[in-house]
mmCIF file of C-alpha atoms in Angstrom:
data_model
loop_
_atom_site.group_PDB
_atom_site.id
_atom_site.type_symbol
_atom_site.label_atom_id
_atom_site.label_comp_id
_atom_site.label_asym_id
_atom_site.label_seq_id
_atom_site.Cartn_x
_atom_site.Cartn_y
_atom_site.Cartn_z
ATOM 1 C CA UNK A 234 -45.899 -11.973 3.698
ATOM 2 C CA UNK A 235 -46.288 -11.961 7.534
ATOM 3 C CA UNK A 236 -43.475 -11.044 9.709
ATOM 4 C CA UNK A 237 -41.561 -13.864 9.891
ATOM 5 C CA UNK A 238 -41.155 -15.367 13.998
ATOM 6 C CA UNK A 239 -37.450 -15.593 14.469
ATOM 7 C CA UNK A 240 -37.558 -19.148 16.257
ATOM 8 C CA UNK A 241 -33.840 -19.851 17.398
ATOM 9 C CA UNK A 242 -32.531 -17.831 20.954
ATOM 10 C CA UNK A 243 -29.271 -17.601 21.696
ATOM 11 C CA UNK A 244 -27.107 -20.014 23.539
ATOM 12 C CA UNK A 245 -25.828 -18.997 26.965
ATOM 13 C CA UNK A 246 -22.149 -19.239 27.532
ATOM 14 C CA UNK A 247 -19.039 -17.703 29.268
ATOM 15 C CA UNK A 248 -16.885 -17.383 26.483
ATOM 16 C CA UNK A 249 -15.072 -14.064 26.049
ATOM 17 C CA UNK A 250 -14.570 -11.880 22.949
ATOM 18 C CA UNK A 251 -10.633 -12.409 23.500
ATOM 19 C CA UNK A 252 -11.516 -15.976 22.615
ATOM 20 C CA UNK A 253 -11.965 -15.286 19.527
ATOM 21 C CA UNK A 254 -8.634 -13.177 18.661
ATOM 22 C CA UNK A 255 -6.201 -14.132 16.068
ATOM 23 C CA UNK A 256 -2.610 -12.889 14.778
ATOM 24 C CA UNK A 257 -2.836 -11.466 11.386
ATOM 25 C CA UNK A 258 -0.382 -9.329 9.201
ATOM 26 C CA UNK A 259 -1.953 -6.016 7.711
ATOM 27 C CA UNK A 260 -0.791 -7.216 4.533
ATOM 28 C CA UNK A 261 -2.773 -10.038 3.950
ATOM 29 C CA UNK A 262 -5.956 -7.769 4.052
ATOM 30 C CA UNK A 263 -7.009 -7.599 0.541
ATOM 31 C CA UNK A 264 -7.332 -4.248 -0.851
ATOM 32 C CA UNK A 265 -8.316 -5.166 -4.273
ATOM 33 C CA UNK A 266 -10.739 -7.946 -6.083
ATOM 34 C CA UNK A 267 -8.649 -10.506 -7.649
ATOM 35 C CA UNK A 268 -9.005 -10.286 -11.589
ATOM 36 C CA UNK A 269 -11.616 -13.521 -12.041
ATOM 37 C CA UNK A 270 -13.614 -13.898 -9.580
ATOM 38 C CA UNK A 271 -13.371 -17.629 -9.516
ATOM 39 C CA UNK A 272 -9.676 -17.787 -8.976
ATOM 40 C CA UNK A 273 -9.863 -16.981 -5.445
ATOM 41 C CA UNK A 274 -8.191 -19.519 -3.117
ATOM 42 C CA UNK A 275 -10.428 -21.488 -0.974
ATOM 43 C CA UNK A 276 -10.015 -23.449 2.031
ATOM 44 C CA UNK A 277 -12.231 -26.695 2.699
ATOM 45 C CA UNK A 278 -12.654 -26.976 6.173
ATOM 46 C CA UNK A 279 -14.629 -30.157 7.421
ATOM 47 C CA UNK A 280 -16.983 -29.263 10.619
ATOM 48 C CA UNK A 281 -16.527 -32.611 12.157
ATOM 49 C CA UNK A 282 -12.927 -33.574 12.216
ATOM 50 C CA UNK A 283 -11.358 -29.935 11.700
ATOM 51 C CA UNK A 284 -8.906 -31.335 8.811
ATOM 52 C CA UNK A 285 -8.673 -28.910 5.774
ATOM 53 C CA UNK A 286 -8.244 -28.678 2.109
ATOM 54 C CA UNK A 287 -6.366 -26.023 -0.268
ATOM 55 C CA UNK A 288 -7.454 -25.299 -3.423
ATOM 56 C CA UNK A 289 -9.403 -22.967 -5.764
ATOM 57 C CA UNK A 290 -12.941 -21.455 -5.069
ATOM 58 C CA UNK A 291 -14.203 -23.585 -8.687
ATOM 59 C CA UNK A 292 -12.980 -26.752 -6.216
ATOM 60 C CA UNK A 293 -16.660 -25.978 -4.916
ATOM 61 C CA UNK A 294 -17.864 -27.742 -8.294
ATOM 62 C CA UNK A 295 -16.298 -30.757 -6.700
ATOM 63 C CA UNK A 296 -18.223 -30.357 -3.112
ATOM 64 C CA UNK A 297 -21.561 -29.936 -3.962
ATOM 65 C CA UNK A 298 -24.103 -32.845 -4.668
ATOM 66 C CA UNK A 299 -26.692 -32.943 -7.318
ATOM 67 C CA UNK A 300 -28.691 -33.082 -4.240
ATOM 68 C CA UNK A 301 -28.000 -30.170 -2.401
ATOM 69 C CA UNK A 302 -29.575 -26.280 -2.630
ATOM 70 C CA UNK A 303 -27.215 -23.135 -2.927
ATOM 71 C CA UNK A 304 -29.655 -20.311 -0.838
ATOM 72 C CA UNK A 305 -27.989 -16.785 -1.956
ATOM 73 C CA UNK A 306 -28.669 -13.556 -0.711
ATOM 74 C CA UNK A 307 -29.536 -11.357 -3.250
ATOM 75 C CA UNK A 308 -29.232 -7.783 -1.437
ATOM 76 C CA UNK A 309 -27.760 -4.966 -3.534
ATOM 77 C CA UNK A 310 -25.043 -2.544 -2.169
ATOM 78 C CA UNK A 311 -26.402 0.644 -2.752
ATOM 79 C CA UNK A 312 -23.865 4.300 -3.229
ATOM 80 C CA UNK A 313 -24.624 4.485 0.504
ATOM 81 C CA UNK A 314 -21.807 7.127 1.734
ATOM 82 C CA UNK A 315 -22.764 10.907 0.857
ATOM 83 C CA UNK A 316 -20.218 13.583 1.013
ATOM 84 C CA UNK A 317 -22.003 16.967 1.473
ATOM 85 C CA UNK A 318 -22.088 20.155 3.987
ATOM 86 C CA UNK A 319 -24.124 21.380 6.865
ATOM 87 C CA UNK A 320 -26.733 24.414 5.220
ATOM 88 C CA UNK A 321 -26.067 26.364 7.982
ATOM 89 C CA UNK A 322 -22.754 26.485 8.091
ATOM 90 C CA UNK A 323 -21.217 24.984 4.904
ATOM 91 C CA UNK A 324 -18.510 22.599 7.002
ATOM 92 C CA UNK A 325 -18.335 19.202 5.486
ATOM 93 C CA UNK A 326 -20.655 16.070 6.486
ATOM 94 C CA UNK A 327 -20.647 12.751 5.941
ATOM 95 C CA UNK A 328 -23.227 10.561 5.971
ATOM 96 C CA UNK A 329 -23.146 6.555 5.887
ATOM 97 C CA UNK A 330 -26.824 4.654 5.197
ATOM 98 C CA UNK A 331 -27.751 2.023 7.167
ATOM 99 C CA UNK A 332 -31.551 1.256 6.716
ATOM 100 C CA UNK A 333 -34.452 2.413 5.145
ATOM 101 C CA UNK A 334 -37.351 2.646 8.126
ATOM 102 C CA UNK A 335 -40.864 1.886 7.494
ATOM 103 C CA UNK A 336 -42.099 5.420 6.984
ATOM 104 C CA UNK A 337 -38.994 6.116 4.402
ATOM 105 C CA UNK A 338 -36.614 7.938 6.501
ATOM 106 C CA UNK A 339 -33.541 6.789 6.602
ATOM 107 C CA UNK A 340 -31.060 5.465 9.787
ATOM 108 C CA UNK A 341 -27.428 6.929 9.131
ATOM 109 C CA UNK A 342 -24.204 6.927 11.116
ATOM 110 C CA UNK A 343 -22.940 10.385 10.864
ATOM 111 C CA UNK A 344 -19.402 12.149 10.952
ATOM 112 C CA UNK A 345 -19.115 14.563 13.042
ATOM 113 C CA UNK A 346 -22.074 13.995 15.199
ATOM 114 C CA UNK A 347 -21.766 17.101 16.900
ATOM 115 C CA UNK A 348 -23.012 18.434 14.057
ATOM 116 C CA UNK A 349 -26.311 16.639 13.617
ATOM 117 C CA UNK A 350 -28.247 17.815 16.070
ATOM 118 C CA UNK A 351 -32.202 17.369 15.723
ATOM 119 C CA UNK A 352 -32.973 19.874 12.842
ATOM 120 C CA UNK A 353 -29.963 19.800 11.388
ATOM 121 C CA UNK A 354 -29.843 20.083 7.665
ATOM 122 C CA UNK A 355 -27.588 18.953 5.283
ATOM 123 C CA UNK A 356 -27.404 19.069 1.351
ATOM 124 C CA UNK A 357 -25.161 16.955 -0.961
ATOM 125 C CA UNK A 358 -24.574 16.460 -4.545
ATOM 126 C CA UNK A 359 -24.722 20.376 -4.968
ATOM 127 C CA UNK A 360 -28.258 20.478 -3.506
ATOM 128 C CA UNK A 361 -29.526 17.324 -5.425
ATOM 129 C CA UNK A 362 -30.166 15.711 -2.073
ATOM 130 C CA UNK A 363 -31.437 17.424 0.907
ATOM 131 C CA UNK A 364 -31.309 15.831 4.703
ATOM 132 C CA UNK A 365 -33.095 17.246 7.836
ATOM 133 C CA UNK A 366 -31.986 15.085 10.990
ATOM 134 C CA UNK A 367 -35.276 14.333 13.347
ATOM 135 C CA UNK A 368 -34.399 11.854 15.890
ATOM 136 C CA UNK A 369 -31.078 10.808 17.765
ATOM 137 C CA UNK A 370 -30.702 7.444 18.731
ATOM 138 C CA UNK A 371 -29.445 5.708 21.562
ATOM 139 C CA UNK A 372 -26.525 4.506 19.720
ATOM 140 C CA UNK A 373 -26.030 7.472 18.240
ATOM 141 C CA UNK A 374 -27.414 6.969 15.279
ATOM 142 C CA UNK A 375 -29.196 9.576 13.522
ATOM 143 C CA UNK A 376 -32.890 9.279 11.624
ATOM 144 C CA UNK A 377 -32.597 11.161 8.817
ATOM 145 C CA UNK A 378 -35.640 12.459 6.390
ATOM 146 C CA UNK A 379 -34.363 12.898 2.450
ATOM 147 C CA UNK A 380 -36.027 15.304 -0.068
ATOM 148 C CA UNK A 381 -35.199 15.743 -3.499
ATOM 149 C CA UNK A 382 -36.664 16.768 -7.091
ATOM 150 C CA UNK A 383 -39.831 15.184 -8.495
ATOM 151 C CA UNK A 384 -38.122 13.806 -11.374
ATOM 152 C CA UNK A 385 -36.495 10.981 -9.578
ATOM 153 C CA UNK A 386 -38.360 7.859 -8.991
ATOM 154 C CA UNK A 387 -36.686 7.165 -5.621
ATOM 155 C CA UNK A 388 -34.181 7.576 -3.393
ATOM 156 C CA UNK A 389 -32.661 5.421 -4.976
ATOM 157 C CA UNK A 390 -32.132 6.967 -8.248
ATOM 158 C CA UNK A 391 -30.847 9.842 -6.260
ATOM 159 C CA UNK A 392 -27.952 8.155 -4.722
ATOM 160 C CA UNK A 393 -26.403 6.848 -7.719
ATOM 161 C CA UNK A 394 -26.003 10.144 -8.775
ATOM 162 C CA UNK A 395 -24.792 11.580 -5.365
ATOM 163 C CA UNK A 396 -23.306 8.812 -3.639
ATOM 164 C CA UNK A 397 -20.881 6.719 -3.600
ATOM 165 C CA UNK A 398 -20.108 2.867 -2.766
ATOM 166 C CA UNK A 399 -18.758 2.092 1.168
ATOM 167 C CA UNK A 400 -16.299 0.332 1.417
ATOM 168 C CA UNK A 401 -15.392 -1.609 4.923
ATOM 169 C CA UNK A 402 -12.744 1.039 6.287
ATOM 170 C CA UNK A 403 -10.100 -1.405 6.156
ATOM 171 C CA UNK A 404 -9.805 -1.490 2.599
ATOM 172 C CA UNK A 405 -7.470 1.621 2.179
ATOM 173 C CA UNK A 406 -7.435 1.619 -2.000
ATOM 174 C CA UNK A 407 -9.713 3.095 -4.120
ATOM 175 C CA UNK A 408 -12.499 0.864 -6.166
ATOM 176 C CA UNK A 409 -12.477 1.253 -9.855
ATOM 177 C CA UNK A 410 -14.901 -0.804 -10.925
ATOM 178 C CA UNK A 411 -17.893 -0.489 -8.018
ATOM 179 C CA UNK A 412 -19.338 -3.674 -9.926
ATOM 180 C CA UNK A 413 -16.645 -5.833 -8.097
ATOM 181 C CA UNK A 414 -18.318 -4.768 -4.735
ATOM 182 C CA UNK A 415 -21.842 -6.630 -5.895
ATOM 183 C CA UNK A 416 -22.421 -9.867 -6.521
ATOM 184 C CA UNK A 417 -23.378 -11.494 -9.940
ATOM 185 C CA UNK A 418 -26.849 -11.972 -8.385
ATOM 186 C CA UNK A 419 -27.337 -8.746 -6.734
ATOM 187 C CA UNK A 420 -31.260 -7.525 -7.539
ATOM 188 C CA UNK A 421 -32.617 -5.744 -4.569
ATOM 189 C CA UNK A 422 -31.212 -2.351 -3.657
ATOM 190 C CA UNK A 423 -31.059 -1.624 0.559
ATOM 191 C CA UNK A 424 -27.516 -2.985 1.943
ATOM 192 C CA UNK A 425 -24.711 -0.671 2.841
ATOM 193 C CA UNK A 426 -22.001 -3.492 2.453
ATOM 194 C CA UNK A 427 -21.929 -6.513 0.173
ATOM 195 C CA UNK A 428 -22.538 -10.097 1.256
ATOM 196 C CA UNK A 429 -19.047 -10.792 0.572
ATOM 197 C CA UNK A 430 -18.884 -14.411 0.170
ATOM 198 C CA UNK A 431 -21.090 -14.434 -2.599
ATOM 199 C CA UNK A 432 -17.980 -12.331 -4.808
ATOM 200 C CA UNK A 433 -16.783 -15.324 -6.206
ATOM 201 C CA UNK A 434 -19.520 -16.632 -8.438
ATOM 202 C CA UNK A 435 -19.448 -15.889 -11.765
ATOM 203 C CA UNK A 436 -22.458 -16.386 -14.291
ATOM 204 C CA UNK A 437 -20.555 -19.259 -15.797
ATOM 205 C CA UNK A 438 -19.713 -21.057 -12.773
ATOM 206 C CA UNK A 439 -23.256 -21.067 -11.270
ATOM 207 C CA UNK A 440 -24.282 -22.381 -15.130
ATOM 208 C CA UNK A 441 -22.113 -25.345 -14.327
ATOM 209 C CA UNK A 442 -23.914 -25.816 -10.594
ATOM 210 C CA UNK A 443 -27.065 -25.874 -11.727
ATOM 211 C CA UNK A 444 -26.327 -27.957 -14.561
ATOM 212 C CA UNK A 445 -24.982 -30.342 -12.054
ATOM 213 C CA UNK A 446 -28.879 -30.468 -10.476
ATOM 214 C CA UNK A 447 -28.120 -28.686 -7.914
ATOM 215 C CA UNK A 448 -30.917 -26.250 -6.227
ATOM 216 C CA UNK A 449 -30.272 -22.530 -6.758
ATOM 217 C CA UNK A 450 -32.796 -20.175 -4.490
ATOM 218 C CA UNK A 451 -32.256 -16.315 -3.343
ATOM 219 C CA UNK A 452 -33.508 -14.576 -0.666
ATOM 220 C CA UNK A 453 -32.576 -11.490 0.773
ATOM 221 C CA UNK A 454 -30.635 -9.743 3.878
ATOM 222 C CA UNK A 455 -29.851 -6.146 3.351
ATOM 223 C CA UNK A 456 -26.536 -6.102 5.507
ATOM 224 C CA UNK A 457 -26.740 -2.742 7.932
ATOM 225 C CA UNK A 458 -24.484 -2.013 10.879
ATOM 226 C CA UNK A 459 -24.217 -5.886 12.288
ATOM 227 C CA UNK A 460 -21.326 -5.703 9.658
ATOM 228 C CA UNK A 461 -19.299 -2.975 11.206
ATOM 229 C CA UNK A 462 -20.405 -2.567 15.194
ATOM 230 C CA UNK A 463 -17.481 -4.167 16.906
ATOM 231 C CA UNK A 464 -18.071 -6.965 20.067
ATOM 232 C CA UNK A 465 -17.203 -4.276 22.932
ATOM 233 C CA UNK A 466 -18.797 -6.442 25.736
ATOM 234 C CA UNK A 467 -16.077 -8.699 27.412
ATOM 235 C CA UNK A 468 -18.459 -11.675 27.214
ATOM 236 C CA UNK A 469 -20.253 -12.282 23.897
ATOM 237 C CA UNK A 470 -23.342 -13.349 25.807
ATOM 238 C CA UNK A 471 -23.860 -9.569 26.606
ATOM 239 C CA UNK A 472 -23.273 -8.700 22.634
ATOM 240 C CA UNK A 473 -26.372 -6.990 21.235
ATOM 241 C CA UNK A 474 -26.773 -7.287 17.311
ATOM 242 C CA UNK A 475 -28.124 -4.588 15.376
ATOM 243 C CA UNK A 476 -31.418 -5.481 13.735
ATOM 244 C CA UNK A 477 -31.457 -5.985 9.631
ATOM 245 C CA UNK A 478 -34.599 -6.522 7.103
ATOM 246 C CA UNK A 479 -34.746 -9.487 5.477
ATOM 247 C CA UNK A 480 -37.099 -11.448 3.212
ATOM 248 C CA UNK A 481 -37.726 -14.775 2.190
ATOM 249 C CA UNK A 482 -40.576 -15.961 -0.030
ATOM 250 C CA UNK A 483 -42.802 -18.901 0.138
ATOM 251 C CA UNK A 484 -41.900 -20.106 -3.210
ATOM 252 C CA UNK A 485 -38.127 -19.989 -1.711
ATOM 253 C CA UNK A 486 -38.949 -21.813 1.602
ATOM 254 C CA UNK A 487 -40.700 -24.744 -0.136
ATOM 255 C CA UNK A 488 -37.959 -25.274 -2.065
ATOM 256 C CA UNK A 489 -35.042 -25.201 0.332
ATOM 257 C CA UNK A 490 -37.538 -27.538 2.646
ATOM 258 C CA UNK A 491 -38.386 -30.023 -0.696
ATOM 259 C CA UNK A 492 -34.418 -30.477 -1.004
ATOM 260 C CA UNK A 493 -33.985 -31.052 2.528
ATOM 261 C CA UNK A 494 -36.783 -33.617 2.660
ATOM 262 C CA UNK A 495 -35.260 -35.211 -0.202
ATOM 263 C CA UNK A 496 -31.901 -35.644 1.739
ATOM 264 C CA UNK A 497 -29.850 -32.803 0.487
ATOM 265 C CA UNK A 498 -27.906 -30.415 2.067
ATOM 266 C CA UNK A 499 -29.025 -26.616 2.493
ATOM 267 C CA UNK A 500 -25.333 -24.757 1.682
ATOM 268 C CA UNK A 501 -25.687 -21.287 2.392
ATOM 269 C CA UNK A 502 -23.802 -18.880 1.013
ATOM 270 C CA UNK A 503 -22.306 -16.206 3.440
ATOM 271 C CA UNK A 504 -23.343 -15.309 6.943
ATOM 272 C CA UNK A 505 -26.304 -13.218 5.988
ATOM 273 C CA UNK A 506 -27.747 -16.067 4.493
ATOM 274 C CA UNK A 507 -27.217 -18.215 7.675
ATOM 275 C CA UNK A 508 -28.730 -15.852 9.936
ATOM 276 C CA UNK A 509 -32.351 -15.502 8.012
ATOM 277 C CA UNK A 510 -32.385 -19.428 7.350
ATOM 278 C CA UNK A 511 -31.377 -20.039 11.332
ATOM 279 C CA UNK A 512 -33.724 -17.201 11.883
ATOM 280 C CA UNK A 513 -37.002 -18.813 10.589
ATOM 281 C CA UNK A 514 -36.010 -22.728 10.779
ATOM 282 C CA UNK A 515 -38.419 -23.987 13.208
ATOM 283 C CA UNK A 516 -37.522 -26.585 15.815
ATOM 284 C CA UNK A 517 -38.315 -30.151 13.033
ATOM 285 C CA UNK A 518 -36.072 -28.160 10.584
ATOM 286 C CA UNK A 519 -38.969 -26.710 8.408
ATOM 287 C CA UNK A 520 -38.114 -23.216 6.813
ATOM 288 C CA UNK A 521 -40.671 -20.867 6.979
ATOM 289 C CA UNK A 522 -41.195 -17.954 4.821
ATOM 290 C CA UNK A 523 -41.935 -14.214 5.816
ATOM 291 C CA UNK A 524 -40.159 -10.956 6.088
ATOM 292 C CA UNK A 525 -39.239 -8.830 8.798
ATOM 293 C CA UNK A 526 -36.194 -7.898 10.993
ATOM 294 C CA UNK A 527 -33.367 -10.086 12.576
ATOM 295 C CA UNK A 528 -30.889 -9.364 15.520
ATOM 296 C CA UNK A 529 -29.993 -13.418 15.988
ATOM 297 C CA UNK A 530 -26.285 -13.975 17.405
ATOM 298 C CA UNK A 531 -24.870 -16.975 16.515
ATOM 299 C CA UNK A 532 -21.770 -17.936 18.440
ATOM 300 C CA UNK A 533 -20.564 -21.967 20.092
ATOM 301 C CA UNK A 534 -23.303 -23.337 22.072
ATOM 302 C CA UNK A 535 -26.104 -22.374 19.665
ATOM 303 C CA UNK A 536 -27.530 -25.354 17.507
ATOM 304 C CA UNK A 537 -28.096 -25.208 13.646
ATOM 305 C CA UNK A 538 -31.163 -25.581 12.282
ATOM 306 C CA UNK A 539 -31.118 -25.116 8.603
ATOM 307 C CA UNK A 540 -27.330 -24.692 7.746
ATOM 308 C CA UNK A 541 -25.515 -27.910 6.656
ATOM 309 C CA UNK A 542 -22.819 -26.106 4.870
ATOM 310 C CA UNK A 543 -21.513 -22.607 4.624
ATOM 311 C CA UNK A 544 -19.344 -20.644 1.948
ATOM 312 C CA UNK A 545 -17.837 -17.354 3.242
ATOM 313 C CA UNK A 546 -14.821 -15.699 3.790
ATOM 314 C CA UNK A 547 -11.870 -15.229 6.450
ATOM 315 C CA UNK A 548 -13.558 -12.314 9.318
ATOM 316 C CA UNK A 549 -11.861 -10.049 11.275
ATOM 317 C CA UNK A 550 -11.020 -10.874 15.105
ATOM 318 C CA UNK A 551 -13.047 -10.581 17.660
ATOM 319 C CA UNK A 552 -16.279 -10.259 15.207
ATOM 320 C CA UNK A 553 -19.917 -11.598 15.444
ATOM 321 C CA UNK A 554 -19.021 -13.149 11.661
ATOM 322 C CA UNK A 555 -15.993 -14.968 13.443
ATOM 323 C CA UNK A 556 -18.452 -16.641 15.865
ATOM 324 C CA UNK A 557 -20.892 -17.319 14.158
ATOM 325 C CA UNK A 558 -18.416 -19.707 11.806
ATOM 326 C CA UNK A 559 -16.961 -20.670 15.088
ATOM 327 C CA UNK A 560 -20.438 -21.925 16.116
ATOM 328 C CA UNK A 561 -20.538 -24.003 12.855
ATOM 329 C CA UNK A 562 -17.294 -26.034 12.468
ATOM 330 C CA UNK A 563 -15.754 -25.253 16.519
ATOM 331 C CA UNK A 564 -13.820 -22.797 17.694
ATOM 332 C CA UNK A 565 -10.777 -24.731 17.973
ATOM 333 C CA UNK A 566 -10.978 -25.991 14.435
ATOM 334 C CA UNK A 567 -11.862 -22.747 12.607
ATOM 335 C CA UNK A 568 -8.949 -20.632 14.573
ATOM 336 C CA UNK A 569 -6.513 -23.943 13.765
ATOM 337 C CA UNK A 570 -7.875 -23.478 9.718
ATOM 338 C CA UNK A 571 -7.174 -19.387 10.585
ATOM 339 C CA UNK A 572 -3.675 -20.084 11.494
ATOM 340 C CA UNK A 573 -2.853 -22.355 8.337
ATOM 341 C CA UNK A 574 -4.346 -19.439 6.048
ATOM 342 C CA UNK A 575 -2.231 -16.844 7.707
ATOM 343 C CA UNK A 576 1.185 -19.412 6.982
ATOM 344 C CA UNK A 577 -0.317 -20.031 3.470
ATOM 345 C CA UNK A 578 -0.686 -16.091 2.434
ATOM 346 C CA UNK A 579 -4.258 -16.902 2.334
ATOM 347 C CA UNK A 580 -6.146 -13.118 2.008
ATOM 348 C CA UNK A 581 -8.393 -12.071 4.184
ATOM 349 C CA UNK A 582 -11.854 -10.011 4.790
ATOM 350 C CA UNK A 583 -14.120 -8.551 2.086
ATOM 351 C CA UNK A 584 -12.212 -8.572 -0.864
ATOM 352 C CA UNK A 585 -10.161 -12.010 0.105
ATOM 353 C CA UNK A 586 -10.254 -16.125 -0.653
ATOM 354 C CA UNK A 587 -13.306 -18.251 0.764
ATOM 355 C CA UNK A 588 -13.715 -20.954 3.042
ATOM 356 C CA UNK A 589 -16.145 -23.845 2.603
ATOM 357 C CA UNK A 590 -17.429 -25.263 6.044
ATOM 358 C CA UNK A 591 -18.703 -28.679 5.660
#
């Protein structure tokens, strides 16, 4: 596939990042997955009129038409965080991945920078994995090269054995099962955090979708640093999004673009998913396919192209993922449907209940 064009600018506009702030209690951040999957709570939020429903996430069986496609991202969360020590002077390093580059070394945020100099060299898993730093970035970030034995296939391999999964640093409890941080669907390996609204499927319930008629199509996002870089800028306009690889194939496109010629409605499933469909919609709605790298911002002002409705979960303040859904349903109405989870106990973030925008 070509490199896809990304087709959609964003919107100019004075709001602030304080315009986006909300009260919530540290204990309604979920620390653990709920036992099913399905159970979660979810709030039905309609775009238009701001009024909302309560109810559970298989309610979604209930808002979806035979008519409509479900667009998934597929992304896998691979053991991204590697606990190891500096060669030359044995004091502990961490290491978070964010992206694999073109010519296969790696981007990585990494603790403490001080140590990570260019030519710095660091070994983990007792000397499974090797690391050599050769460029800093202007964010800090370090490119890192990885070596290890012949007998693995990939990198990959590698960091199942070394690594481990990394979780969002809010969640303060440890992960038994690091199955609960994937989705059902997940098939690609490259993300270093999980496309969290996608959690609550399960096998059985996206049986009973399809069986509905529904469209089911996946393409993929692997979710990098966008996820965690804070909005530091006062106004959002002056917000710069870190860049992530996606993928979308022709097969894919034509599908999504044969529902929405038919009348249905394109409901994307999490934010990643919004931001490749938005990101190669052209301007008569047409979804093209193609691979390549996004850094769209979606916030109010900016005018969907491809999204008609949107399953995700409750963001943090002041976030990009907080606009964006802002940008969908209104600002007014989506901090109004905030404010009613918070009363309800509603929980919150990556391992919390869903919303359905509408």
């Amino acid at each position: 596939m070509n490199n896809a064009t990304i087709f959609n600018q964003r919107p100019e506009t004075d709001l602030r990042t304080s315009d986006f702030d909300y009260e919530l209690p540290e204990e309604l951040i979920a620390q653990t997955p709920i036992e099913h999957r399905d159970a979660s709570r979810l709030l039905m939020l309609d775009k238009v009129t701001g009024k909302v429903h309560h109810g559970t996430f298989r309610d979604i069986l209930t808002r979806l038409h035979p008519e409509d496609i479900l667009v998934v991202n597929a992304s896998r969360v691979i053991p991204a965080r590697l606990l190891g020590q500096s060669d030359r002077t044995g004091a502990p390093m961490e290491l978070l991945l964010l992206r694999m580059q073109q010519d296969g070394r790696w981007e990585t945020l990494v603790r403490p920078g001080k140590r990570a100099r260019v030519g710095a060299a660091f070994s983990f898993g007792g000397g499974t994995l090797h690391a050599v730093v050769e460029e800093v970035l202007e964010s800090g970030n370090r490119i890192v090269r990885f070596s290890y034995p012949p007998d693995y296939k990939n990198i990959y391999e590698v960091l199942h054995r070394v690594g481990t999964m990394p979780l969002p640093p809010y969640i303060k409890q440890r992960l038994e099962d690091g199955e609960r941080y994937q989705t059902v669907y997940a098939k690609t390996e490259g993300s270093a955090a999980a496309p969290t609204a996608g959690l609550h499927f399960t096998p059985e319930l996206l049986d009973e979708i399809r069986t509905m008629g529904v469209g089911y199509a996946e393409l993929l996002l692997h979710v990098g640093l966008g996820t965690f870089r804070p909005v530091k800028c006062d106004r959002i306009a002056d917000h710069v999004m870190h860049t992530e690889a996606f993928s979308i194939t022709d097969q894919v496109a034509q599908q999504i673009n044969e529902r929405r010629w038919a009348g249905g409605r394109i409901v994307c499933v999490g934010t990643t998913t919004a931001r490749v469909l938005e990101s190669v919609t052209d301007e008569a709605g047409q979804v093209h396919a193609g691979s390549g790298e996004t850094g769209i911002f979606i916030y109010p002002g900016y005018r969907f192209r491809a999204v008609d409705a949107l399953v995700t979960n409750f963001h943090l303040p002041q976030s990009t993922l907080l606009m964006l859904v802002s940008a969908l349903a209104g600002r007014d109405h989506v901090l109004a449907a905030y404010r009613e989870a918070v009363e309800r106990r509603y929980r919150f973030f990556s391992f919390g209940d869903a919303m359905l925008i509408e």
